[in-house]
Each structure stands twice: as C-alpha cells, then as structure tokens.
C-alpha cells in the first residue's frame, strides 16, 4: 500500500467565504436576533440617567499665572486643560459630597458613582470648562453638577487664601504679643513716675526718644511682616510639594552674582529710605522716588528668578508653575523686608547710642518712655498690617467663575435605545460572523467534491446533490429512486454520470461486481447503490442489487420483496435463487434483500459460499451492485471487498470527516480492495456548481415530467410509497399485474438526506 500524499489546500477566494456565509446564515441570524433582544431588554429595564451641565470660565486678567507663562512660554490653554483635570480629583469630589449632604457611611460609594458619571471638557478655543454630572432624576443631576462646580471654585480659592491666611494669622499673633508689651510698658512708666515724682524730659531728649521709638516700631513691624511672609512662603512651599516638583523648594537667588548685586542694591535703597524718613515724611518726593526704586529692583529680581527657573525645569504642569511664581514673589518680598529690617536696625542702633549720653535722671524715664512709644507705634503699625492682610485675604476670589449653573434636564441621556439597538445588531452580526468562520475552521468534514478527491487521492466518480423531492414521495426511512421518479432532475443525472464514470473507468478490466460502501453510517451508500443499479438497468442490461448490510438493511423499505427470503437464507439455509431473488418494478433490475439478521454477519460475508455466490452465473446478470455496510463500524465491508471487481467509497459533505474517510480508504487498501473512486454525496447546487447549470437547462422539462405512478400499496395514500417507471417499462408491463407488498419498518433514514 502506497502512503497517501499530503493534501495541498488551495488559497480560498472571496466567493468561497461568501458561500461559507450563505451556508451558515442561520448562525448570523440567530446571534443578531439574540443581541437585538438583549439590547432592547437592557434598554427597557435599565433605569433612566439624567445629566446636568454647568460652565466655568477662567479669568485671564485675574490669573497670577502671568510671571511664569511669560518667561517659560506655557500657554493659558495648558493651564485651563490642567484645571479641567483637577475637577475629576478626589479633593473636589469630597467637597461636592459635603455640599450634597451625603452621610459619612455612604461617601465612598457616592464618590465612586459621582466620579464615574462625571464628564469634564474644555470648550475648544475658549477659556471655558464644561462640567457634566449624572443623577437618577433631573433635579439630582442638576444638584450634583452645581455641587461639583461650586466645590471646584472653593478648592481653587481655598488654595490661594491659605497663603494669605497664614500671614494674617501670624500678624494676629504678633499683635496680641505687642498689645501685652504695650500694657506692661505703660504700667511700668506709670509706676516709675509715681515713685520718682516730678521728672520731666528735655525737648531734645523727647525728640530723640520719639525718633528712636518710631524707628524701633518700624523695625519691629518690618520684622513681623517678614515673619508673616515667611509663614506664607512655607504654606506655598507645602502646596508646591504636593505637585510634581522639578526644582528644589529651597531655591534662592544668592547663588547668582547678578542676584547678589540686586540684593545689595535693594539693601542700599532700604538704608537710603530709612535715612530720608529721618528728615521727611512718606509723601516727600525723595521718599516716593526711593520707594519706586525699591519696587523696580524687586521686579528685576522676580524676572531674574523666573528666567533661572525656566532654564532649570522642563515641567509642563501649569499649577506647579503658578505655585513657583508665588514662591518667587514671596522670596523677593522676604528679602526686601530683611533689607528694610537691617536698615532700620542700623538707625535704631545709632539713636540708641545717642540715648546713652542723656543725663542720669532722664535715662530711666527715657527708657520707659521709649518702650511705651515703641510698643504703641508697633501696635499701630501691626494693626494697619492686619487690616491690610484681612482685606487682601477677603479680596482673593480666584481666577474662576460660574457662567451657567446647571438646570434640571428635560430628557434622560441613558439608556439610548436606538443606539443600543444599533450596537446590538452590529455586535450580533460580528459575533455571528466570528462563529460562522470559527465553526468552519474547526469543521473537519469535506466542503467540496474536489477537496474530497484531492485529500483521498481518488478520482471523483460523481457528485450527488441533496434530494429533497424524494423525501416527499418515499416512505419514511426509504431510499429515494430519483433515477426512476425524476429522470430529468439533477439528482438522477448525477447517477447517470456515475454510471458513465464506472463504465469507462476500466476499459481493460470490465466491471461486473461493484461494491458500494462508506466510512460511517447515514452517509448515503444505500441510496447510491440503489440508484446506481437503476441507472445501469436503464442500459437494457440485467442488474442484480444485493443488500449485503445484514445488520441494518434499508433497501427492503423501498423494494419491499414479496417474501422474507434473502441473502442470509441463500447462504445459510440453502434456499434457491428463485426464492431469494425478487423482481422489482424497474425493468431489468432484480433485488436480493438481506433477509434475517444472522449472528455472524462478517463471517457469512467472507465465507466461501459468498464468494461462490458472487462468482456464479447469477441468472445471467451483467452487473451486480453490492450495498455493503460501513467500513469503520464493522469489518463486513472489508471482508467483502476482495470479492468485488471494484469498490466505490461514498462520502457525505458536512458529515464525513477527513480522518474517517482516510482510515476507511486505508482499511480497504489493506485487504487488497480495488478502489475505483469516491462518490461525493449531499452537495448543494451552488452558482458555480454543475447542477446549477443543469437545473436551468432542464427547468422547462422538469415541469413536464412524463413519470406516472404505480398503484399505491395498501394503507398508503396517493403520492406515498410509489415507484415510477420509465416509458419503456410501462410499455413492457402494460398488461402485468403485481401484488402490493406490505410496508416495511423504519430504516437508516438515508432517503431524506442521501
């Protein structure tokens, strides 16, 4: 036995894919229908969801972002985009839940639902942020949206007010301390006067003490203000640490020579201002000019610091850059206050040295008077600074404002029935297509007759289409004889093609005994054997159809012999050929039924009596067609095959698996059977198939079929269980009467699907 050559599959074409889809269209229809039903059910049962909308505008004019953005080139658009991301943060969400009054035990779940339904986007080409939140009712959606917008504004303002609040709180603490010092100094001065009696200061001493007290108060106020700025700076740095830091928080200007020079100029200007204040008031032109010079130096220091930051960082976080700008301003302000404090300290030290030369009687009184005046002046200055800090803190409103508050929406946004239905249909089609081609990929049955022939390396003798008409005209489980009933149908033409292929397949070795078998049951072997015998009988040659399937015979249902004698009785009981062979309604066709089921079918078919029976004259039969059992379930077909002149292997599309057909071929070849070829059963008449053109060619004649029915067997209605003969058969048997045999039982069921 030669090994089977490997099967080479051809590249599938688009038409092949379409045919696969058309063949399994019901899978796509089923998945699409299921997806549509699921989508409609979900849309009907899902609770409605409403969505409110509020808009928030970013004020460019009020933004403190200008210093860094002018230096680094970071756009306002990036800043607005970052603020839009902040709306989704947990900090804003928790503030929104506080406004909605959510209980503490429900906050986590409520926060998750709020953030899941929150949509934030920046309006294109505008400094506007659109906030949308969801809710189960229109009012709930509007309340949730407004709560998020208000929480966002509160978060933004609280961040800016935190720095001012830190400075204000320090001034309040210092003011309380100075107030206690003032009361203590006043009490000490009063006690001294009561104890020392009438002691008066000279005019020169009074002027010196007043000047000393004034500058000492200014120094202490500058020190308190510096410490307040340092508190705000610490708060700003703490907030900056929460962002993605890309520069050290301890950044100072002393490392740069230019910055050091500016600091020296600032200190000199503060000393100059302190000296001018000894002679003039704050409204004097020279004092005003020096103040302007100080502000100019501070601005130059801020610009220098911003440029240094821009050269050291590549961060693109606008909030981080905004905080850096605030830190720079506070650092410059602290340095200016340090310079002012140092200048005032020098003036105070000079006046203090002058006070040491006062007369001894006036020293204690001058000291106590100075302490009272210093505390009083410091208290007044700190009171002014506190009011300024409170006003500055209250005036911080942030860069954001709500343009439109959310109103209850009129219609829900979920579920979207139309969209869900469309998506369901698309998903169903996609799943159906995937299922179709997955089933096609895992299906190991033959798809085409050419594939069966190439895989088995056997010639395709014929391709038998599906016979649907036979199911209506034959009894249940009977084999259709389309070669008799519908002689112009594609089904009948296929068997004439099979007959021609067999007659011309072996011109040097004529075929007399042909065995028909299949790899497994219900693959159409009995239908092929019966119709092949009918097609051979139409050549006006005597044909015997022998039913060798002794286990599950089926042909008896179609031909219904007059007696129960058959092949078993012929081989075992020794009945005569006349008793075992039955004449059929088809001219030139004799039928040998299986008979009773023997206990040993395989041994009986492989016996010498069986070989003697087949090698005999068989009453002059020119062709013998053997309907053998399937190859794989039992060994009957294998032991019978060597006695035949040739074996025809029947495979069924969509039923016979490749591996089963290959093993059936190997088993037949292993016993020396002569395989004539393969008959492909169950083909569909595709547009490219032979039977598509045949059906169109004979369409008109199919409507004028000349077949006439024989009398029905007893108990059958018209149109059931009939045998239809050709015109020549009707002419030969015009005066012949045949008794109607009884109906048989149910069989293999190959008539409905050969």
XYZ file of C-alpha atoms in Angstrom:
754
model
C 0.000 0.000 0.000
C 1.424 3.353 -1.003
C 1.196 6.174 1.518
C -1.360 8.885 0.968
C 0.286 12.048 -0.437
C -0.099 15.208 1.599
C -3.118 17.287 0.811
C -2.345 20.738 -0.526
C -5.149 23.222 0.083
C -5.728 25.966 -2.425
C -5.990 29.568 -1.313
C -9.654 30.402 -0.546
C -11.237 33.150 -2.580
C -13.851 35.742 -1.703
C -16.513 33.578 -3.320
C -15.546 30.726 -1.004
C -16.013 32.929 2.031
C -19.392 34.091 0.754
C -20.511 30.517 0.188
C -19.496 29.612 3.735
C -21.507 32.566 5.000
C -24.545 31.639 2.936
C -24.320 28.057 4.087
C -24.393 29.059 7.756
C -26.512 32.207 7.509
C -28.733 30.983 10.314
C -25.861 31.365 12.805
C -25.554 35.067 11.946
C -29.320 35.469 12.087
C -29.519 33.766 15.487
C -26.725 35.816 17.079
C -28.098 39.055 15.631
C -31.585 38.298 16.916
C -30.231 37.393 20.353
C -28.157 40.585 20.505
C -31.131 42.695 19.448
C -33.360 41.114 22.093
C -30.673 41.631 24.736
C -30.182 45.283 23.716
C -33.914 46.002 23.746
C -34.344 44.241 27.083
C -31.489 46.194 28.617
C -32.814 49.487 27.243
C -36.281 48.742 28.589
C -35.254 47.590 32.061
C -32.340 49.971 32.689
C -33.194 52.927 34.977
C -33.051 56.367 33.348
C -29.973 58.530 33.880
C -30.069 62.330 33.585
C -27.128 64.663 33.043
C -26.776 68.286 34.115
C -24.391 70.808 32.559
C -22.602 73.809 34.084
C -19.924 76.059 32.575
C -16.991 77.679 34.384
C -14.835 80.424 32.850
C -11.153 81.027 33.581
C -10.414 84.743 34.005
C -7.170 85.585 32.202
C -6.972 89.076 33.701
C -7.182 87.837 37.283
C -4.768 84.969 36.845
C -1.472 85.059 38.746
C -0.022 82.788 36.118
C 1.492 85.597 34.049
C 5.016 85.723 35.501
C 5.991 82.143 34.713
C 3.965 81.886 31.500
C 5.648 84.977 30.077
C 9.075 83.502 30.773
C 8.511 79.793 30.052
C 6.034 80.126 27.211
C 3.451 77.806 28.828
C 0.111 78.729 27.306
C -3.109 79.615 29.043
C -4.688 76.729 27.166
C -2.481 74.240 29.000
C -3.387 75.879 32.269
C -7.109 75.541 31.516
C -6.667 71.906 30.480
C -4.939 71.182 33.780
C -7.740 72.845 35.721
C -10.199 70.642 33.844
C -8.337 67.593 35.110
C -8.486 68.943 38.659
C -12.302 68.799 38.530
C -12.065 64.985 38.441
C -9.870 64.852 41.556
C -10.927 63.293 44.849
C -10.494 66.603 46.710
C -13.122 68.295 44.548
C -15.390 65.248 44.757
C -15.310 65.180 48.553
C -16.136 68.888 48.720
C -19.070 68.268 46.364
C -20.369 65.471 48.624
C -20.201 67.878 51.574
C -22.469 70.279 49.695
C -24.854 67.451 48.794
C -25.083 66.339 52.414
C -24.034 62.715 51.843
C -23.737 60.722 55.116
C -20.219 59.523 56.075
C -21.090 55.832 55.710
C -22.175 56.351 52.102
C -19.388 58.665 50.954
C -17.134 56.089 49.277
C -19.895 54.609 47.133
C -21.334 58.048 46.389
C -17.874 59.337 45.406
C -17.381 56.379 43.075
C -20.740 56.984 41.372
C -20.089 60.710 41.116
C -16.678 60.297 39.502
C -17.969 57.533 37.191
C -20.660 59.826 35.767
C -18.544 62.994 35.736
C -17.588 64.439 32.363
C -15.263 67.452 32.129
C -14.040 69.027 28.928
C -12.563 72.304 27.800
C -14.543 74.189 25.199
C -12.430 74.443 22.084
C -10.704 77.796 21.512
C -12.221 79.231 24.701
C -11.213 79.547 28.359
C -14.378 77.734 29.405
C -14.685 74.393 31.201
C -17.903 72.401 30.783
C -18.826 70.190 33.757
C -21.461 67.439 33.467
C -22.653 65.138 36.250
C -25.273 62.387 36.258
C -28.191 61.599 38.523
C -31.259 59.325 38.708
C -33.644 62.309 38.453
C -33.404 65.676 36.651
C -33.117 67.590 39.938
C -30.480 65.198 41.305
C -28.386 65.628 38.150
C -28.592 69.435 38.376
C -27.713 69.415 42.103
C -24.727 67.126 41.566
C -23.418 69.278 38.714
C -23.743 72.519 40.665
C -22.131 70.916 43.724
C -19.099 69.878 41.655
C -18.790 73.357 40.078
C -19.030 75.084 43.460
C -16.577 72.643 45.015
C -14.143 73.290 42.173
C -14.298 77.056 42.746
C -13.964 76.586 46.503
C -10.904 74.367 46.040
C -9.318 76.961 43.767
C -9.994 79.877 46.146
C -9.011 77.949 49.279
C -5.634 77.184 47.788
C -4.947 80.869 47.208
C -6.378 82.043 50.528
C -4.328 79.536 52.503
C -1.146 81.573 51.936
C -2.772 84.870 52.864
C -4.393 83.252 55.907
C -1.003 82.041 57.130
C 0.427 85.574 57.017
C -2.681 87.100 58.581
C -2.638 84.561 61.407
C 0.994 85.398 62.236
C 0.260 89.141 62.346
C -2.676 88.486 64.673
C -0.425 86.509 66.998
C 2.245 89.247 66.946
C -0.366 91.925 67.547
C -1.529 90.131 70.672
C 2.051 89.914 71.942
C 2.706 93.614 71.252
C -0.550 94.519 72.983
C 0.616 92.793 76.125
C 4.009 94.510 75.838
C 2.288 97.898 75.473
C 0.248 97.384 78.596
C 3.305 96.254 80.541
C 5.336 99.289 79.367
C 2.551 101.713 80.254
C 2.231 100.164 83.710
C 5.998 100.349 84.245
C 6.081 104.049 83.163
C 3.221 104.953 85.457
C 4.853 103.173 88.396
C 8.158 104.986 87.790
C 6.513 108.389 87.698
C 4.668 107.647 90.919
C 7.867 106.576 92.603
C 10.268 109.208 91.228
C 7.959 112.160 91.475
C 8.062 115.060 89.046
C 10.710 114.132 86.472
C 10.477 115.749 83.020
C 12.410 115.159 79.816
C 14.043 117.946 77.937
C 12.856 118.849 74.484
C 15.971 117.329 72.909
C 15.553 114.099 74.869
C 11.871 113.894 73.968
C 12.670 114.307 70.263
C 15.398 111.663 70.434
C 13.150 109.224 72.284
C 10.334 109.818 69.800
C 12.619 109.242 66.841
C 14.070 106.123 68.447
C 10.642 104.774 69.278
C 9.365 105.468 65.765
C 12.209 103.643 64.035
C 12.162 100.826 66.565
C 8.454 100.385 65.864
C 9.116 100.353 62.132
C 11.848 97.765 62.642
C 9.601 95.544 64.692
C 6.775 95.940 62.176
C 9.147 95.025 59.356
C 10.288 92.001 61.355
C 6.694 90.913 61.980
C 5.802 91.427 58.337
C 8.863 89.435 57.303
C 7.868 86.592 59.537
C 4.326 86.707 58.101
C 5.763 86.489 54.586
C 7.885 83.546 55.685
C 4.742 81.836 57.005
C 3.023 82.382 53.642
C 6.164 81.152 51.899
C 6.153 77.968 53.989
C 2.495 77.405 53.099
C 3.222 77.939 49.393
C 6.139 75.517 49.520
C 3.981 72.899 51.263
C 1.392 73.212 48.497
C 4.147 73.082 45.904
C 5.429 69.830 47.412
C 2.088 68.187 46.577
C 2.718 68.838 42.903
C 5.356 67.207 40.703
C 8.388 69.110 41.941
C 11.115 69.612 39.367
C 13.221 72.261 41.176
C 14.367 72.376 44.804
C 11.896 74.083 47.124
C 14.829 75.888 48.789
C 15.646 77.803 45.637
C 17.270 81.213 46.469
C 18.873 83.994 44.459
C 22.138 84.261 46.364
C 23.828 81.747 44.111
C 23.722 84.157 41.164
C 26.149 87.165 41.106
C 23.536 89.304 39.401
C 21.017 88.363 42.062
C 23.534 89.183 44.791
C 24.133 92.592 43.215
C 20.394 93.243 43.116
C 20.087 92.267 46.755
C 22.879 94.728 47.638
C 21.108 97.468 45.668
C 17.875 96.633 47.477
C 19.585 96.850 50.871
C 21.188 100.198 49.946
C 17.843 101.549 48.803
C 16.216 100.476 52.064
C 19.013 102.199 54.057
C 18.547 105.316 51.933
C 14.801 105.195 52.561
C 15.369 104.865 56.291
C 17.672 107.921 56.251
C 15.178 110.011 54.288
C 12.420 109.130 56.728
C 14.516 110.717 59.475
C 14.106 114.049 57.727
C 10.956 113.796 55.580
C 7.527 112.252 55.606
C 6.412 109.429 53.264
C 4.878 111.960 50.860
C 8.147 113.755 50.195
C 9.294 113.373 46.520
C 12.634 111.891 47.509
C 10.944 109.263 49.694
C 8.496 108.426 46.900
C 11.359 108.127 44.387
C 13.296 105.753 46.627
C 10.173 103.616 47.142
C 9.735 103.402 43.366
C 13.382 102.430 43.011
C 12.856 99.637 45.553
C 9.835 98.284 43.623
C 11.828 98.341 40.382
C 14.647 96.348 41.976
C 12.137 93.803 43.299
C 10.576 93.394 39.849
C 14.012 92.830 38.313
C 14.753 90.194 40.928
C 11.457 88.418 40.167
C 12.165 88.381 36.451
C 15.668 87.067 37.043
C 14.337 84.304 39.289
C 11.695 83.305 36.723
C 14.313 83.069 33.968
C 16.535 80.929 36.133
C 13.617 78.608 36.859
C 12.765 78.375 33.170
C 16.343 77.332 32.414
C 16.346 74.669 35.134
C 12.971 72.943 34.618
C 11.028 71.477 31.740
C 7.837 70.838 33.698
C 4.564 71.328 31.830
C 2.319 71.412 34.917
C 0.765 74.895 34.914
C -0.377 74.693 38.552
C 3.174 73.829 39.544
C 4.435 76.835 37.594
C 1.826 79.088 39.202
C 2.950 77.990 42.654
C 6.573 78.608 41.665
C 5.652 82.170 40.693
C 4.065 82.725 44.083
C 7.137 81.322 45.837
C 9.375 83.683 43.864
C 7.275 86.729 44.802
C 7.284 85.752 48.460
C 11.060 85.213 48.416
C 11.631 88.657 46.893
C 9.273 90.196 49.425
C 11.104 88.459 52.265
C 14.469 89.715 51.008
C 13.130 93.259 50.750
C 11.776 93.087 54.295
C 15.084 91.685 55.523
C 16.894 94.608 53.916
C 14.404 97.069 55.428
C 14.733 95.438 58.829
C 18.519 95.643 58.652
C 18.445 99.329 57.629
C 16.009 100.228 60.409
C 18.088 98.261 62.913
C 21.114 100.364 61.994
C 19.156 103.592 62.537
C 17.785 102.291 65.840
C 21.290 101.361 66.992
C 22.538 104.876 66.208
C 19.711 106.514 68.143
C 20.291 104.093 70.985
C 23.932 105.193 71.236
C 22.795 108.805 71.357
C 20.401 107.961 74.144
C 23.223 106.713 76.351
C 24.641 110.262 76.775
C 21.415 111.564 78.345
C 21.527 112.888 81.934
C 21.342 110.186 84.586
C 17.989 111.407 85.940
C 16.417 111.166 82.499
C 17.838 107.772 81.464
C 15.273 105.558 83.202
C 12.409 107.831 82.257
C 13.591 107.960 78.641
C 13.939 104.202 78.547
C 10.441 103.606 79.884
C 9.001 106.300 77.658
C 10.736 104.778 74.644
C 9.363 101.311 75.451
C 5.854 102.709 75.659
C 6.205 104.607 72.424
C 7.817 101.623 70.633
C 5.041 99.310 71.757
C 2.423 101.884 70.844
C 3.873 102.571 67.393
C 4.405 98.847 66.753
C 0.840 98.103 67.814
C -0.493 100.758 65.454
C 1.626 99.539 62.536
C 0.691 95.910 63.121
C -2.957 96.899 63.345
C -2.668 98.533 59.932
C -0.884 95.474 58.526
C -3.565 93.181 59.981
C -6.311 95.171 58.328
C -4.406 95.081 55.036
C -3.929 91.301 55.364
C -7.613 90.764 56.112
C -8.633 92.871 53.148
C -6.160 91.029 50.893
C -7.442 87.660 52.078
C -11.078 88.615 51.594
C -10.384 90.083 48.158
C -8.979 86.786 46.820
C -11.703 85.380 44.576
C -9.602 83.173 42.293
C -9.440 83.035 38.532
C -12.688 81.088 38.066
C -16.358 81.990 37.985
C -19.505 80.085 37.120
C -21.075 81.309 33.882
C -24.106 79.000 33.722
C -25.457 76.930 36.582
C -26.955 73.545 35.816
C -30.721 73.297 35.420
C -32.777 70.071 35.560
C -32.540 68.367 32.118
C -35.718 67.554 30.227
C -34.814 64.090 28.915
C -32.515 61.289 30.081
C -29.229 60.528 28.367
C -29.334 56.824 29.249
C -30.449 54.324 28.159
C -30.149 55.253 24.477
C -32.495 52.721 22.946
C -31.777 53.467 19.291
C -28.008 53.424 19.774
C -28.132 50.305 21.946
C -30.228 48.528 19.333
C -27.845 49.509 16.553
C -24.804 48.452 18.563
C -26.556 45.218 19.491
C -27.225 44.467 15.844
C -23.631 45.238 14.886
C -22.308 43.142 17.758
C -24.648 40.291 16.853
C -23.501 40.347 13.225
C -19.850 40.410 14.263
C -20.333 37.557 16.721
C -22.259 35.629 14.084
C -19.532 36.100 11.508
C -16.928 35.055 14.030
C -18.969 31.989 14.966
C -19.516 31.053 11.307
C -15.858 31.136 10.400
C -14.841 29.537 13.713
C -17.208 26.636 13.046
C -15.870 26.429 9.525
C -12.297 26.351 10.807
C -12.913 23.578 13.342
C -15.143 21.576 10.988
C -13.102 18.641 9.615
C -15.705 17.461 7.129
C -15.274 17.861 3.403
C -16.518 21.114 1.930
C -16.347 20.342 -1.802
C -16.089 17.315 -4.027
C -12.708 18.488 -5.291
C -11.409 18.634 -1.723
C -12.537 15.042 -1.080
C -10.838 13.764 -4.233
C -7.591 15.619 -3.566
C -7.446 14.561 0.079
C -8.113 10.874 -0.634
C -6.099 10.893 -3.859
C -9.025 9.211 -5.624
C -10.961 10.207 -8.711
C -14.354 11.772 -8.050
C -16.774 9.492 -9.902
C -19.845 11.654 -9.298
C -21.227 14.387 -7.102
C -24.706 13.640 -5.785
C -26.830 16.659 -4.837
C -29.294 16.742 -1.974
C -32.574 15.088 -2.983
C -35.481 16.893 -1.355
C -38.293 15.638 -3.577
C -37.533 12.043 -2.639
C -38.413 12.753 0.965
C -41.965 13.590 -0.072
C -42.516 10.678 -2.440
C -40.867 7.847 -0.474
C -41.987 6.194 2.750
C -40.308 7.209 5.963
C -36.741 5.848 6.018
C -36.946 4.548 2.436
C -34.294 5.106 -0.196
C -35.350 7.511 -2.997
C -35.063 6.257 -6.570
C -34.742 9.527 -8.364
C -33.271 7.805 -11.395
C -36.774 6.411 -11.907
C -39.055 9.048 -10.404
C -37.401 12.246 -11.649
C -35.322 11.251 -14.621
C -34.591 14.847 -15.628
C -33.629 16.054 -12.162
C -30.022 16.865 -11.236
C -30.218 14.015 -8.733
C -30.959 11.456 -11.464
C -28.407 12.982 -13.824
C -25.717 12.535 -11.150
C -26.222 8.768 -11.164
C -26.080 8.621 -14.948
C -22.794 10.458 -14.606
C -21.689 7.881 -12.024
C -22.707 5.059 -14.370
C -20.670 6.569 -17.204
C -17.641 7.070 -14.936
C -17.716 3.426 -13.844
C -18.215 2.013 -17.335
C -15.271 3.956 -18.738
C -13.008 3.845 -15.695
C -11.604 0.394 -16.509
C -11.790 -0.451 -20.247
C -9.207 -3.258 -19.921
C -10.899 -4.881 -16.932
C -14.684 -4.765 -17.259
C -16.602 -4.283 -14.050
C -19.227 -6.827 -13.140
C -19.417 -6.711 -9.346
C -19.312 -3.235 -7.816
C -19.354 -2.801 -4.040
C -20.717 0.462 -2.620
C -19.732 1.396 0.927
C -18.984 4.436 3.104
C -16.790 5.268 6.111
C -19.724 5.540 8.502
C -23.491 5.133 8.709
C -26.059 7.529 7.251
C -23.728 8.801 4.552
C -25.883 7.743 1.584
C -24.296 4.449 0.497
C -27.665 2.639 0.165
C -29.094 5.480 -1.903
C -26.054 5.467 -4.173
C -26.146 1.676 -4.555
C -29.867 1.579 -5.378
C -29.820 4.449 -7.855
C -26.625 3.147 -9.467
C -28.343 -0.185 -10.018
C -31.359 1.579 -11.539
C -29.097 3.672 -13.811
C -27.295 0.507 -15.006
C -30.615 -1.270 -15.613
C -31.686 1.564 -17.919
C -28.950 0.434 -20.315
C -31.199 -2.595 -21.048
C -28.849 -4.869 -19.132
C -29.745 -7.278 -16.369
C -28.686 -5.900 -12.992
C -28.743 -7.514 -9.550
C -28.887 -5.294 -6.462
C -27.671 -7.293 -3.460
C -28.251 -5.910 0.024
C -25.145 -7.021 1.908
C -25.799 -4.907 5.007
C -27.051 -7.802 7.118
C -27.136 -5.741 10.329
C -29.251 -2.729 9.360
C -30.828 -3.261 5.922
C -32.599 -0.317 4.286
C -33.287 -1.231 0.681
C -36.078 -3.544 1.740
C -38.156 -0.485 2.612
C -38.023 0.707 -0.972
C -38.346 -2.516 -2.962
C -40.488 -4.431 -0.413
C -39.973 -8.035 -1.577
C -42.906 -10.467 -1.507
C -41.154 -12.847 0.896
C -38.624 -12.551 3.712
C -36.091 -14.779 1.979
C -32.855 -13.080 1.111
C -29.078 -13.343 1.202
C -28.961 -14.863 4.692
C -31.327 -17.684 3.744
C -29.474 -18.209 0.473
C -26.114 -18.676 2.212
C -27.250 -20.398 5.427
C -30.470 -22.261 4.751
C -29.680 -23.107 1.148
C -32.813 -21.695 -0.413
C -32.843 -21.421 -4.191
C -32.026 -18.337 -6.193
C -35.628 -18.115 -7.317
C -36.743 -17.743 -3.704
C -34.047 -15.231 -2.676
C -34.032 -13.027 -5.773
C -37.014 -10.731 -6.298
C -38.038 -8.932 -9.451
C -38.619 -5.189 -8.942
C -40.893 -2.691 -10.609
C -37.877 -1.373 -12.525
C -37.152 -3.110 -15.794
C -34.002 -5.284 -15.797
C -33.462 -4.839 -12.065
C -33.569 -7.762 -9.593
C -33.220 -7.311 -5.851
C -31.660 -9.650 -3.289
C -32.672 -8.487 0.212
C -30.592 -9.076 3.303
C -33.024 -11.496 4.868
C -32.970 -12.319 8.549
C -30.081 -10.924 10.578
C -27.549 -13.725 11.218
C -25.479 -13.943 14.417
C -22.205 -13.678 12.478
C -22.612 -11.271 9.512
C -18.866 -10.721 8.942
C -18.060 -14.447 8.799
C -21.013 -15.029 6.499
C -19.966 -12.306 4.031
C -16.384 -13.605 3.992
C -17.348 -17.255 3.582
C -16.693 -19.490 0.561
C -20.436 -19.644 -0.081
C -20.488 -15.872 -0.534
C -17.548 -15.970 -2.939
C -19.168 -18.860 -4.812
C -22.408 -16.936 -4.981
C -20.725 -13.871 -6.464
C -18.594 -15.849 -8.885
C -21.595 -17.766 -10.200
C -23.725 -17.028 -13.217
C -26.368 -15.215 -11.160
C -29.004 -15.988 -13.738
C -27.156 -14.053 -16.439
C -26.781 -10.803 -14.512
C -24.375 -8.457 -16.301
C -23.923 -6.132 -13.333
C -24.047 -6.839 -9.609
C -24.239 -3.893 -7.194
C -23.425 -4.746 -3.578
C -24.809 -2.471 -0.859
C -22.141 -3.147 1.799
C -22.118 -1.985 5.434
C -19.980 0.980 6.509
C -16.249 0.346 6.727
C -15.320 1.768 10.128
C -18.046 0.450 12.488
C -17.770 -3.205 11.390
C -15.440 -5.355 9.281
C -18.179 -6.607 6.944
C -17.247 -4.288 4.082
C -13.533 -5.097 4.400
C -14.025 -8.900 4.169
C -16.438 -8.497 1.250
C -14.300 -6.053 -0.766
C -11.772 -8.549 -2.227
C -14.616 -10.497 -3.884
C -15.765 -7.404 -5.843
C -14.292 -6.106 -9.089
C -14.197 -2.621 -7.642
C -15.227 -0.620 -4.594
C -16.934 2.754 -4.642
C -16.404 4.827 -1.473
C -19.253 7.223 -0.652
C -18.523 10.303 1.459
C -21.064 12.860 2.594
C -20.307 16.568 2.638
C -20.787 18.128 6.096
C -20.970 14.640 7.652
C -17.940 12.569 6.692
C -14.786 13.707 8.469
C -11.471 13.698 6.644
C -9.796 11.387 9.117
C -12.680 8.879 8.917
C -12.532 8.802 5.117
C -8.758 8.363 5.179
C -8.964 5.442 7.634
C -11.740 3.830 5.574
C -9.576 4.018 2.466
C -6.604 2.532 4.316
C -8.672 -0.372 5.629
C -9.973 -1.195 2.160
C -6.497 -0.963 0.649
C -5.071 -3.166 3.393
C -7.290 -6.097 2.304
C -6.399 -5.637 -1.371
C -9.643 -3.941 -2.431
C -9.681 -2.173 -5.759
C -10.850 1.355 -5.063
C -12.475 2.784 -8.168
C -13.044 6.258 -6.784
C -15.112 8.359 -4.441
C -18.729 9.474 -4.761
C -19.447 12.750 -3.015
C -22.947 12.853 -1.573
C -25.029 15.744 -0.204
C -23.717 18.525 -2.464
C -25.615 21.810 -2.632
C -26.336 23.356 -6.075
C -24.161 26.452 -5.770
C -23.943 29.005 -8.573
C -20.567 27.650 -9.632
C -21.635 24.013 -9.454
C -22.511 21.719 -12.318
C -26.048 21.206 -11.056
C -26.800 24.896 -11.062
C -26.416 24.958 -14.837
C -28.141 21.601 -15.226
C -31.213 22.754 -13.303
C -31.532 25.802 -15.523
C -31.063 23.702 -18.650
C -33.798 21.248 -17.712
C -36.067 23.670 -15.896
C -38.703 23.669 -18.573
C -38.682 19.893 -18.981
C -38.816 19.311 -15.234
C -42.215 20.949 -15.288
C -43.371 18.403 -17.897
C -42.176 15.213 -16.270
C -43.595 12.148 -18.004
C -43.343 9.918 -14.958
C -46.593 8.154 -13.947
C -47.117 6.477 -10.566
C -47.809 2.822 -9.955
C -50.678 1.742 -7.746
C -50.023 2.511 -4.103
C -49.501 -0.307 -1.646
C -52.360 -0.994 0.719
C -52.680 1.527 3.516
C -50.745 4.301 1.716
C -52.243 7.491 0.429
C -51.695 8.772 -3.065
C -48.226 10.148 -3.636
C -46.558 7.988 -0.949
C -44.503 4.816 -1.383
C -44.855 4.851 -5.214
C -42.479 3.503 -7.815
C -42.474 5.359 -11.131
C -41.151 3.566 -14.202
C -39.777 4.893 -17.432
C -41.890 4.855 -20.638
C -40.225 1.669 -21.843
C -41.004 -0.083 -18.565
C -44.621 0.976 -18.756
C -44.810 -0.305 -22.326
C -43.257 -3.694 -21.453
C -45.501 -4.147 -18.443
C -48.726 -2.682 -19.668
C -50.573 -5.928 -19.007
C -48.631 -7.140 -15.987
C -50.167 -7.023 -12.537
C -48.035 -7.053 -9.366
C -49.385 -7.555 -5.909
C -48.604 -4.802 -3.447
C -46.207 -5.995 -0.737
C -46.677 -4.920 2.865
C -44.917 -1.837 4.111
C -41.586 -2.220 5.884
C -40.350 -0.694 9.111
C -38.123 2.266 9.660
C -34.516 2.142 8.488
C -31.414 4.209 8.249
C -33.157 7.330 7.085
C -30.905 7.952 4.097
C -33.762 8.858 1.802
C -34.243 12.306 3.315
C -30.552 13.101 3.177
C -28.679 10.703 0.852
